[in-house]
Coordinates of C-alpha atoms in Angstrom, one line a residue:
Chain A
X1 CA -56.5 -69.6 35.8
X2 CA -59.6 -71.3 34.5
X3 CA -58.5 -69.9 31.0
X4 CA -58.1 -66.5 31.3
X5 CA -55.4 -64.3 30.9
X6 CA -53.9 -61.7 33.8
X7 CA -55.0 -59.0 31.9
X8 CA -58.3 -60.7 31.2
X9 CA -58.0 -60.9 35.2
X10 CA -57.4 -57.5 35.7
X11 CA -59.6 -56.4 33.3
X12 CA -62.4 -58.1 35.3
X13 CA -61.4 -57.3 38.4
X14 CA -61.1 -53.1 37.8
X15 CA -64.5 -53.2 35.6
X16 CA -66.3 -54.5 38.1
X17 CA -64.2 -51.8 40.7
X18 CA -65.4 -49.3 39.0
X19 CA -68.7 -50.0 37.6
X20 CA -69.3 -50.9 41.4
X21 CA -67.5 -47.5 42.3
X22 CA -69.6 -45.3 39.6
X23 CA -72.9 -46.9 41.2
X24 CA -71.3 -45.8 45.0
X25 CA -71.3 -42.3 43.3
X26 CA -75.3 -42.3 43.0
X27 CA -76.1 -44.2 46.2
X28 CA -74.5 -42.3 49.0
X29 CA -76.2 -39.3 50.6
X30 CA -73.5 -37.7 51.5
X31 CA -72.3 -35.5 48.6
X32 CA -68.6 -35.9 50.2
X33 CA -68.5 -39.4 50.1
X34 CA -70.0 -39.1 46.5
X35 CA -66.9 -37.2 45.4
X36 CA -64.6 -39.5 46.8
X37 CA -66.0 -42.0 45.4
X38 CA -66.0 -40.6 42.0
X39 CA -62.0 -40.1 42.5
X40 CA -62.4 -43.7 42.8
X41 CA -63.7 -44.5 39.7
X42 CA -61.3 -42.1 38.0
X43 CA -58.3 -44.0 39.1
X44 CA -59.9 -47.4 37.8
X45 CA -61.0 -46.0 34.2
X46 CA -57.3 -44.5 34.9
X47 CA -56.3 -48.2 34.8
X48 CA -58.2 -49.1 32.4
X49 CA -56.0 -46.9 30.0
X50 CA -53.2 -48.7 31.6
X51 CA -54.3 -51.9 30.2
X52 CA -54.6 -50.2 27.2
X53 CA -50.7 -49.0 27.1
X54 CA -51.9 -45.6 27.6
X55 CA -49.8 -44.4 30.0
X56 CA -49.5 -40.9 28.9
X57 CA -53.1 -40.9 29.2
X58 CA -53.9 -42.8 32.1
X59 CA -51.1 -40.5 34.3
X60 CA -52.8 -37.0 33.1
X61 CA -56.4 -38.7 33.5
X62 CA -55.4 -38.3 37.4
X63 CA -53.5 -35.8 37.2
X64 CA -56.0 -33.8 35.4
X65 CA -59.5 -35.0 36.8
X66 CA -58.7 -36.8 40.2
X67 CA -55.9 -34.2 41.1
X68 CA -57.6 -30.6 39.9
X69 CA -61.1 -31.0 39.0
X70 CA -62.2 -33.7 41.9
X71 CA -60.2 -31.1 44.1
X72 CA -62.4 -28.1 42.9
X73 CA -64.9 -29.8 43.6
X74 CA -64.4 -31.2 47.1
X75 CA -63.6 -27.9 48.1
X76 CA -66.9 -26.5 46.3
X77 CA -68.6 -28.8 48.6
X78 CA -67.0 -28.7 52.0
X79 CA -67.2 -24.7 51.8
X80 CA -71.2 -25.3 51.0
X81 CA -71.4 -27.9 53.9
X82 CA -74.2 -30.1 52.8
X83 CA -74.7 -33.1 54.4
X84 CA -78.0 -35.4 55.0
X85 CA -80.2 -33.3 57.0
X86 CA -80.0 -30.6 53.9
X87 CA -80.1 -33.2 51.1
X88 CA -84.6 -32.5 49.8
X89 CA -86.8 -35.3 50.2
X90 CA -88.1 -36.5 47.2
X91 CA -92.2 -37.8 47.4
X92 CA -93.2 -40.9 46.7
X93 CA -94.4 -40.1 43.2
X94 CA -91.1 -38.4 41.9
X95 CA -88.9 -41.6 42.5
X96 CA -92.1 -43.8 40.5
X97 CA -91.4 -41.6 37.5
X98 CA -88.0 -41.5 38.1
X99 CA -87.9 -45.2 38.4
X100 CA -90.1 -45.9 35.2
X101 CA -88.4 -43.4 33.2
X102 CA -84.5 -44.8 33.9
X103 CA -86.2 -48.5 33.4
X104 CA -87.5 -47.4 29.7
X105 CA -84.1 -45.8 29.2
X106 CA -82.5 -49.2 29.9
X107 CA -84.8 -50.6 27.8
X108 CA -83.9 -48.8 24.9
X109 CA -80.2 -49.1 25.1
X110 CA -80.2 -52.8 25.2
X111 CA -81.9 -53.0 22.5
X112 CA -80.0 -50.5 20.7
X113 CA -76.8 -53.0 21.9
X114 CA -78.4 -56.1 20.7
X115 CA -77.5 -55.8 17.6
X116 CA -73.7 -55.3 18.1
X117 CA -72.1 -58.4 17.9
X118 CA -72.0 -58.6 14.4
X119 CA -70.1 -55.3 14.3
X120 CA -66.8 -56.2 13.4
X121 CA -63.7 -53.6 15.2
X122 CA -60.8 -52.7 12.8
X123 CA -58.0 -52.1 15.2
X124 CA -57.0 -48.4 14.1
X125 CA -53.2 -47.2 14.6
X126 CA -51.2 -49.3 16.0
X127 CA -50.8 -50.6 20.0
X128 CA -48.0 -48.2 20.9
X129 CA -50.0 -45.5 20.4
X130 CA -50.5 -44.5 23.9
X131 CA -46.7 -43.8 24.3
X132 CA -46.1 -40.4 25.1
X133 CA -43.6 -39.9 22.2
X134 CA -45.8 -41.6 19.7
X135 CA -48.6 -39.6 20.7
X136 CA -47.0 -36.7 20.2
X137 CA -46.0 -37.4 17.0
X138 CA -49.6 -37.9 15.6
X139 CA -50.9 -35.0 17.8
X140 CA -48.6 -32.4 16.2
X141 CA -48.6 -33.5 12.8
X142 CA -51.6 -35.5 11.7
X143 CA -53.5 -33.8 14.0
X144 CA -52.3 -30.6 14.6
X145 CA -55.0 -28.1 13.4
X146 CA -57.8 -29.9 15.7
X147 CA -54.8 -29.3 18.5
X148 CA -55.3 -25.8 17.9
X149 CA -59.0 -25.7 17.4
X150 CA -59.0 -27.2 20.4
X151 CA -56.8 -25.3 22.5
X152 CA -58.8 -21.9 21.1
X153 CA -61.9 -23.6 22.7
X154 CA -60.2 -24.4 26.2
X155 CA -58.6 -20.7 26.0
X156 CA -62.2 -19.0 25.5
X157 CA -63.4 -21.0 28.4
X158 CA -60.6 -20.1 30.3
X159 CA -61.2 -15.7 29.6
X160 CA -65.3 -16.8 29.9
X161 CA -64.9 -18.0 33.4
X162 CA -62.4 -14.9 34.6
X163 CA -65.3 -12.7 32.9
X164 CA -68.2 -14.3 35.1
X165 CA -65.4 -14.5 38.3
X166 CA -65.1 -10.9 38.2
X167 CA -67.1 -8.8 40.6
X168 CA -68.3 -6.4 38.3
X169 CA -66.9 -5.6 34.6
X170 CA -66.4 -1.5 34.4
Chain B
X1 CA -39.5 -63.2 37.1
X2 CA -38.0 -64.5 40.2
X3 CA -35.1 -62.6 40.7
X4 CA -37.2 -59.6 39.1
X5 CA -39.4 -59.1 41.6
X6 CA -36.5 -59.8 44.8
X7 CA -34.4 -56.7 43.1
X8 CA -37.7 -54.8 43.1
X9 CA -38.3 -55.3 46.8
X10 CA -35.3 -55.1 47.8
X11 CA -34.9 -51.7 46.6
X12 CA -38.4 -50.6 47.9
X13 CA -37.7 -52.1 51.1
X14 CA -34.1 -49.9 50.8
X15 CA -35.6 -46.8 49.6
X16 CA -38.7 -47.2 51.7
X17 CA -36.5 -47.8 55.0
X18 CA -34.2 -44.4 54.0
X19 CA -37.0 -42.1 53.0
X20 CA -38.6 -42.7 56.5
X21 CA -34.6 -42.5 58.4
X22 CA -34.2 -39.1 56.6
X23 CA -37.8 -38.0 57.6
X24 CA -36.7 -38.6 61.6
X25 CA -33.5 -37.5 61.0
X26 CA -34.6 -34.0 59.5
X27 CA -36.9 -33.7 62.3
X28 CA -33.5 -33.5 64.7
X29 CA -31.4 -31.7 61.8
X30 CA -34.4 -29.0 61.3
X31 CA -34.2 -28.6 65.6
X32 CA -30.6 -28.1 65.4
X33 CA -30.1 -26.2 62.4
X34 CA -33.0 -23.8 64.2
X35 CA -30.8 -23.6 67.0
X36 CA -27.4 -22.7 65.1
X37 CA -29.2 -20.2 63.7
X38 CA -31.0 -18.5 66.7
X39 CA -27.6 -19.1 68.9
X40 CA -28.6 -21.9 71.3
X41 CA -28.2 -25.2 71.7
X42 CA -31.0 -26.9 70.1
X43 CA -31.8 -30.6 71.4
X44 CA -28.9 -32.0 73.3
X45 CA -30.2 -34.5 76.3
X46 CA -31.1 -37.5 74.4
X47 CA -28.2 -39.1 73.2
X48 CA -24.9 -38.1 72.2
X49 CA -25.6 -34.2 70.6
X50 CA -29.5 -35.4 71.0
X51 CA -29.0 -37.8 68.5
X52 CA -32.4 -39.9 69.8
X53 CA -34.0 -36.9 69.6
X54 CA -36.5 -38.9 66.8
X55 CA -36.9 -42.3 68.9
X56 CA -37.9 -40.0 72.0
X57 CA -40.4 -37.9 69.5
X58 CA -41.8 -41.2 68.0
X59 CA -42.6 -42.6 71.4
X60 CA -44.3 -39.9 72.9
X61 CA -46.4 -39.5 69.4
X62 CA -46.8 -43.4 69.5
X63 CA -47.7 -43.6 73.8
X64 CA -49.9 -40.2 73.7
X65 CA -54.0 -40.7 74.2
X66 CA -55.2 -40.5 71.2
X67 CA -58.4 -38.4 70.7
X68 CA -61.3 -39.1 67.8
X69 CA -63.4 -35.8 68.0
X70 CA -67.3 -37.8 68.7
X71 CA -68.7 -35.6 65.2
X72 CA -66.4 -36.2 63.0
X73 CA -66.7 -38.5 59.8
X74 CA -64.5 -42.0 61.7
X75 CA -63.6 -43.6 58.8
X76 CA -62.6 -40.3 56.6
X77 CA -60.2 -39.2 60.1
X78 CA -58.7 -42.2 60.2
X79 CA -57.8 -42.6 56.4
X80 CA -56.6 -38.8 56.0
X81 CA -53.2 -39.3 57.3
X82 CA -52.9 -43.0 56.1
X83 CA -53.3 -41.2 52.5
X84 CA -50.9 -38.3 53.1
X85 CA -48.3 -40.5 53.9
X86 CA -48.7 -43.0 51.2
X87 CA -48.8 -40.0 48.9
X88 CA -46.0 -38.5 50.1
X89 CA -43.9 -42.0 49.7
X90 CA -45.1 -42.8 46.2
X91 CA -42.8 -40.2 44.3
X92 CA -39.8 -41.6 45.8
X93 CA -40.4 -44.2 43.4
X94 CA -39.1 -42.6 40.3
X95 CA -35.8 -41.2 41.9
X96 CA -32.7 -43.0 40.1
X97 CA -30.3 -43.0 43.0
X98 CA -27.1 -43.9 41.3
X99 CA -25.8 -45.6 37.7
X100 CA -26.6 -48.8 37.3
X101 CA -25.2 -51.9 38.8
X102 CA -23.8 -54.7 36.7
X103 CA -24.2 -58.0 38.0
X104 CA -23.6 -60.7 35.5
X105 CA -23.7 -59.1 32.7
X106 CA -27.3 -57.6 33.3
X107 CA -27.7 -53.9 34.8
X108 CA -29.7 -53.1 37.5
X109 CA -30.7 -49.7 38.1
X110 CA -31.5 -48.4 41.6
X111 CA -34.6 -47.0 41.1
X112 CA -37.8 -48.1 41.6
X113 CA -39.5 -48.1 38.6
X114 CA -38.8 -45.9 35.6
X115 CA -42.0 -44.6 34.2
X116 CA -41.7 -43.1 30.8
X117 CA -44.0 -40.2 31.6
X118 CA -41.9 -39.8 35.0
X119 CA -42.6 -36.0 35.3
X120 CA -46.2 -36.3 34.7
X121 CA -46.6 -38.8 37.6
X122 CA -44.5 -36.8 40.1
X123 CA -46.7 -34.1 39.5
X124 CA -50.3 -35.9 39.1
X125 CA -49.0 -37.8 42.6
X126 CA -48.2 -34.3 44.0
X127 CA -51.8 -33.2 43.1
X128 CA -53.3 -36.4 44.6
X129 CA -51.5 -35.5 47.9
X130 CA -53.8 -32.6 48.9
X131 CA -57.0 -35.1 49.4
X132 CA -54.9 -36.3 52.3
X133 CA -55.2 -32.9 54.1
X134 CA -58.5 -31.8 52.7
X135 CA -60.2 -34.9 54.0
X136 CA -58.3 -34.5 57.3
X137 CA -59.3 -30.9 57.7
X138 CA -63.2 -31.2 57.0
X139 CA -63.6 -34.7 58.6
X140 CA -62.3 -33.0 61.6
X141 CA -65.1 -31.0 61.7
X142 CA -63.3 -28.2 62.9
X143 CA -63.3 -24.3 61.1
X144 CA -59.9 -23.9 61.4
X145 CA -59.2 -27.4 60.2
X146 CA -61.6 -26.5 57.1
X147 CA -60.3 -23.4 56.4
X148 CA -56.2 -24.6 57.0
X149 CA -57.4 -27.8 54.4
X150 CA -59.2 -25.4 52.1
X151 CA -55.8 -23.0 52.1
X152 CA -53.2 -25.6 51.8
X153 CA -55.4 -27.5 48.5
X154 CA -55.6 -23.7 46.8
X155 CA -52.4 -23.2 47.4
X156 CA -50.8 -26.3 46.2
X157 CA -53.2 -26.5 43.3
X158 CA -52.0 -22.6 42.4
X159 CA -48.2 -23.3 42.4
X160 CA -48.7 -26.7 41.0
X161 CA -49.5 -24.7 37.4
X162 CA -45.8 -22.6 37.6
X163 CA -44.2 -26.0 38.7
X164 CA -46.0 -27.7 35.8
X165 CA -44.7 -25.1 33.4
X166 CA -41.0 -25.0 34.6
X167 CA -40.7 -28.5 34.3
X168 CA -42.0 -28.4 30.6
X169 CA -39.0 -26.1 30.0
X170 CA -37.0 -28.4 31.6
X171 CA -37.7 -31.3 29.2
X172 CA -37.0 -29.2 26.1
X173 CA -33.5 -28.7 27.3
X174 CA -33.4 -32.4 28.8
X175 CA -33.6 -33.7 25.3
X176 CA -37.3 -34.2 24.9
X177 CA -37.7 -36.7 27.4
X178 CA -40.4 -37.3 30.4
X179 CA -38.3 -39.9 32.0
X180 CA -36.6 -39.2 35.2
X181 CA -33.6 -41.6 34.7
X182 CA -33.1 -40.6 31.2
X183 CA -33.1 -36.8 32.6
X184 CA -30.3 -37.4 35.4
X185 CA -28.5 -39.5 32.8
X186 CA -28.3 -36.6 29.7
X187 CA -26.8 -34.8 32.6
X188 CA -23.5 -36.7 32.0
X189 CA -21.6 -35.3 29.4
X190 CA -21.8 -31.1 29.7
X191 CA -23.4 -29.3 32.2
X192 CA -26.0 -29.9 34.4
X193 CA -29.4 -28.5 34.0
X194 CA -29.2 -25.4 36.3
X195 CA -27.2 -23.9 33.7
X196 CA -29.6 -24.2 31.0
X197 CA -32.5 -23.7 33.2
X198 CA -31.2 -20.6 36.7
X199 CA -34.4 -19.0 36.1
X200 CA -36.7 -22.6 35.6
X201 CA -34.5 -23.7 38.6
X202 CA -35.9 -20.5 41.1
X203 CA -39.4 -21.3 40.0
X204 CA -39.5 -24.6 40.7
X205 CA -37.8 -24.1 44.2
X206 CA -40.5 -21.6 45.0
X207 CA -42.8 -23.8 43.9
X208 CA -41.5 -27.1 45.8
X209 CA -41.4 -24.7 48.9
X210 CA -45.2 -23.7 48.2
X211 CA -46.2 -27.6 47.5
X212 CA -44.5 -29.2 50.4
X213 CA -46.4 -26.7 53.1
X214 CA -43.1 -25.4 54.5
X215 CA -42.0 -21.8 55.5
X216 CA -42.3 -19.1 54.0
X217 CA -45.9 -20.7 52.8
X218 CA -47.1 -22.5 56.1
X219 CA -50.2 -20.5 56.0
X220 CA -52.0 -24.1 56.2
X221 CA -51.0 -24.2 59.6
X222 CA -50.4 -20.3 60.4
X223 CA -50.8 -21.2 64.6
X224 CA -51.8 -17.5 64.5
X225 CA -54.6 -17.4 63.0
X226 CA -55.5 -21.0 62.8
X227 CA -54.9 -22.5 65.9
X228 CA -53.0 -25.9 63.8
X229 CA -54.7 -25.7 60.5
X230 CA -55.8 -29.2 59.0
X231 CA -54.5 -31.0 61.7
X232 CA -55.5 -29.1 64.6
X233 CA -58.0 -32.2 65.6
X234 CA -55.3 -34.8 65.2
X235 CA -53.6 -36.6 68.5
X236 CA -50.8 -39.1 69.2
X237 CA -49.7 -40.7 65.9
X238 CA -52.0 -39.4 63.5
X239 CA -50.8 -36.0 64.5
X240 CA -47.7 -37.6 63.8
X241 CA -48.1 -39.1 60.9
X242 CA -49.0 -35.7 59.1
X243 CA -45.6 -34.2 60.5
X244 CA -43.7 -36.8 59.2
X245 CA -45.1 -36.8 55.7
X246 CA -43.8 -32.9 55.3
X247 CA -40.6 -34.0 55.9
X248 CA -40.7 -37.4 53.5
X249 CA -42.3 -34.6 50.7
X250 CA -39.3 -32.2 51.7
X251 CA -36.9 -35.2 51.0
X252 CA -38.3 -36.5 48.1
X253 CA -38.6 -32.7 46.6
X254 CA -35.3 -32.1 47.6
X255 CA -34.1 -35.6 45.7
X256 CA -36.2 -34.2 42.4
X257 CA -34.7 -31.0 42.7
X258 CA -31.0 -32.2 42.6
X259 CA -31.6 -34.8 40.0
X260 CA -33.2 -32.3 37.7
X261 CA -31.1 -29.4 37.9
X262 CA -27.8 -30.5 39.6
X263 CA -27.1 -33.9 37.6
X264 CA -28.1 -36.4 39.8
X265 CA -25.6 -38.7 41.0
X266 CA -23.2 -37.0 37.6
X267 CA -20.7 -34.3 39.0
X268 CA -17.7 -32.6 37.4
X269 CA -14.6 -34.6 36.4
X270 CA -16.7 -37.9 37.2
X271 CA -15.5 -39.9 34.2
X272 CA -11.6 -38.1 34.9
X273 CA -12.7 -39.7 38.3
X274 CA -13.3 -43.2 37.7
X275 CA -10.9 -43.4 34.5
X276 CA -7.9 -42.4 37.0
X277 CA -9.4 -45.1 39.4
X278 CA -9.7 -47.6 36.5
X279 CA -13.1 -48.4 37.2
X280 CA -15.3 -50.0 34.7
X281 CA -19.1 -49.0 33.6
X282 CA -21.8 -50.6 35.8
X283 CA -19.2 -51.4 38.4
X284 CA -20.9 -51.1 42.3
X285 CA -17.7 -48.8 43.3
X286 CA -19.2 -45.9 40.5
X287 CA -22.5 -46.6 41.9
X288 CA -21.8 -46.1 45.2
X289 CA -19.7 -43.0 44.5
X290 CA -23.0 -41.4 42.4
X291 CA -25.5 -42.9 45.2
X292 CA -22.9 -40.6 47.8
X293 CA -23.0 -36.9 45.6
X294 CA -26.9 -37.7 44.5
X295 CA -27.5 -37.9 48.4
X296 CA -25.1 -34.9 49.4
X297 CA -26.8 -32.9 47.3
X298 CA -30.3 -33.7 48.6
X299 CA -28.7 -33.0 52.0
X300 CA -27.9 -30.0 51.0
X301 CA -31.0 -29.2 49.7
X302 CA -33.1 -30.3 52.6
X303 CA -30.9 -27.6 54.9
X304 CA -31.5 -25.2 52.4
X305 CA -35.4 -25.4 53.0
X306 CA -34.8 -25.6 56.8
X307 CA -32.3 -22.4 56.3
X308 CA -35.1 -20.7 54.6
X309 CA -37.5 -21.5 57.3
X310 CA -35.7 -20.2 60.1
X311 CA -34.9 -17.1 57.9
X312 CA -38.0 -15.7 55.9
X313 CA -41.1 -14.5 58.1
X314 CA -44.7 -16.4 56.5
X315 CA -46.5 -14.8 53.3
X316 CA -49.9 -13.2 53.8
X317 CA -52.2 -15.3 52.3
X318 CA -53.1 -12.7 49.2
X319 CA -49.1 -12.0 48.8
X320 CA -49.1 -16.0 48.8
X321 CA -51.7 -16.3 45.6
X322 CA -50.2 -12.6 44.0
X323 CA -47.1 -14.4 44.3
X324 CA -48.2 -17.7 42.5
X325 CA -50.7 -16.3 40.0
X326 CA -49.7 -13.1 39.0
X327 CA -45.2 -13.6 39.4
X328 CA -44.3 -17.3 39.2
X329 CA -47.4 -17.9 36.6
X330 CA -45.9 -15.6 33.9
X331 CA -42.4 -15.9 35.0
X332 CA -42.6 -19.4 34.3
X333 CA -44.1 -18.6 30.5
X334 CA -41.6 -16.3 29.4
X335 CA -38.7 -19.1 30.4
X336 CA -40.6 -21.4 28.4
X337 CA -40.2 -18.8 25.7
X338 CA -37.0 -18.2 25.6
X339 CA -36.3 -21.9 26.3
X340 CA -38.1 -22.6 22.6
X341 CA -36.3 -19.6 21.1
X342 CA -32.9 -20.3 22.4
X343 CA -33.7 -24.4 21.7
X344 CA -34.8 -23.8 18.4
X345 CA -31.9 -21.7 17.5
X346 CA -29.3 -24.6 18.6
X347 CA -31.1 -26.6 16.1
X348 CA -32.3 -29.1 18.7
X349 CA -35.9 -28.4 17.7
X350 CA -36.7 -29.0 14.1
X351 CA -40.5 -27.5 12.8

């Protein structure tokens, strides 16, 4: 099919799902519809890591972010019932700036991409790395002290947000 | 490729066809069963023993007006129960329903598809489910729909954690393995995981009881204080749609429970079994014979949940989240401790 590949296909086909997605995210005024779309875009970058042979990753990428956090979320915003009418008007002038300053941010990161084709990408690892097992393997012994580093971090987090959840701390 | 792809769909279409039978079918069992139970008669003019009790229920959900409240969000109300459903349906996928079938020299397993991180899909599809009632209940634009939808998510989301952490425990004594297949399949030779796992086993019943929305922990649709919960809004088949769902998660739980912990399609003396009947491997008789005692036990297990229902009173919503946060939460860490301890000391897990 004029000389691509299926994955080439695919990959095509759920970039521009979820670039198109992501852009859904900023457009719509209702913040619901915002969320649900950015459960959208989840699942494609989720299939993105599919095409990758992540499947470990892909799987807890919803499971994690389009099953927990998106959820949190949601609910944050249905309890706080905003909708259109609530949403502030900017002025005229605001979306100028706005609009200038985004345009000289665009600016500036394609010319910080132009230069990137020479940049040669040494594959690292090998492509089975996304099985679970594999992963593992690496995780908990090349890379097991950053594990715990990082599981310390998420733990502190964790006792931070019980701390400011409580009513009052005797 | 080919012949690939008609074995796939023919065991969707199979598995697709019983999941929604069971569903109708536990819709009558659950009205009989209640009526065993509370001394009456339970349905008994449709049919032989009210055996079209379903057929009537689906056409008078199918014929009924059907009623979009003017406010809501259209599109959102329509898609809610489309979702639940679809949700609901997807983890049948992973459930191996008997050994493997050989058919000129190649086996064909009856299962779906066999993801290699099976576990972690069951539960990230599980955690995908609530969307399905949490867009219902706020497009309805209802309180009570928002606060049934707002209760069922926090509820699911709270025993999703003990379910998450049983199951971990699980896989250590499964042999290190997130497959369901492989799981049900270790479960040939020895004993089957309830053994290893009574306390991992309680835990993740509660937990599928909690996640599936059924009694004791309805309190998503508590018609006390709620009027219907998420789906108070919903008419005809929509309405319909969301009942049925419960009872394809209640299947499909019931499927996951018995595959994990009870061995599947394995039972005891299954090998003395088909060695007397000089029966081959991959031979249809053994599958047939497995597909039979993986679906009694899911039988079983789906009257179990129906027995508990017409036998516990609901949870108060705060003994609900004590119950999930402050019992099943650490219950569910110490097994996983003494799962490690007692693993490690076999020698099964080497530092």
């Amino acid at each position: 099919m004029l000389g691509y590949t299926i994955t080439q296909w695919l990959f095509g086909i759920i970039s521009f799902l979820s670039i198109m997605f992501a852009l859904m995210v900023v457009f719509t005024r209702n913040p619901i519809n915002s969320v649900l779309y950015l459960v959208l875009t989840f699942f494609c970058i989720a299939a993105h890591y599919l095409l990758l042979n992540a499947q470990f990753l892909a799987i807890v990428h919803i499971a994690v972010y389009a099953g927990a956090i998106m959820v949190l979320f949601l609910f944050v915003i249905m309890l706080m019932n905003l909708n259109q009418d609530s949403e502030p008007q900017k002025t005229m002038m605001s979306k100028l700036i706005a609009g200038i300053i985004g345009g000289l941010l665009l600016v500036v990161l394609v010319g910080a991409l132009k230069g990137t084709e020479q940049l040669q990408l040494s594959q690292v690892g090998h492509s089975e790395i996304g099985i679970v097992k594999n992963l593992g393997r690496v995780l908990f012994h090349e890379y097991l002290f950053p594990f715990e580093i990082v599981s310390i971090l998420l733990l502190s987090a964790l006792v931070g947000a019980i701390m400011i959840g409580k009513k009052e701390i005797k | 490729m080919l012949e690939f792809i008609i074995y796939k769909s023919i065991i969707c279409a199979i598995i697709f066809a019983v999941s929604l039978g069971i569903a109708a079918y536990s819709t009558w069992w659950e009205r009989k069963f209640a009526g065993l139970l509370q001394d009456r008669w339970g349905p008994s003019r449709a049919g032989i023993w009210g055996l079209l009790q379903p057929l009537a229920d689906g056409g008078k959900m199918l014929f009924k007006e059907e009623i979009i409240p003017n406010v809501s969000n259209k599109f959102l109300f329509v898609l809610a129960p489309a979702l639940f459903i679809v949700t609901a349906i997807m983890a049948g996928v992973l459930i191996p329903w008997g050994p493997p079938v050989k058919i000129d020299e190649t086996f064909y397993a009856l299962q779906v598809s066999d993801i290699n991180v099976g576990i972690i899909f069951l539960l990230g599809v599980t955690s995908i489910g609530v969307y399905g009632i949490m867009i219902g209940g706020w497009a309805s634009n209802n309180k009570y729909s928002l606060l049934g939808a707002i209760r069922a998510s926090a509820q699911m989301i709270s025993y999703e954690l003990a379910m998450g952490i049983a199951l971990i425990a699980l896989i250590i004594t499964a042999g290190g393995t997130l497959s369901f297949s492989e799981i049900v399949a270790a479960q040939d030779k020895g004993f089957a995981n309830i053994v290893w796992q009574p306390l991992g086993f309680i835990i993740f019943f509660i937990c599928a009881l909690a996640e599936t929305n059924r009694a004791p922990f309805d309190l998503a649709e508590c018609e006390t204080e709620l009027v219907g919960g998420y789906h108070t809004e919903y008419s005809a088949f929509k309405l319909g749609l969301f009942l049925f769902a419960e009872y394809i998660n209640m299947f499909v739980s019931s499927a996951v429970m018995a595959g994990f912990y009870f061995g599947g399609y394995n039972f005891p003396f299954a090998h003395e079994l088909y060695q007397a009947m000089g029966l081959q491997e991959g031979s249809w008789i053994i599958s047939l014979i497995g597909f039979g005692s993986y679906f009694t036990k899911t039988l079983i297990f789906i009257s179990v949940f129906m027995w508990i229902r017409w036998t516990i009173p609901r949870f108060r919503y705060d003994q609900l989240m004590n119950l999930g946060w402050k019992s099943l939460l650490p219950l569910s860490l110490l097994n996983l401790l003494i799962t490690v301890i007692v693993e490690y000391f076999k020698g099964n897990i080497n530092l």
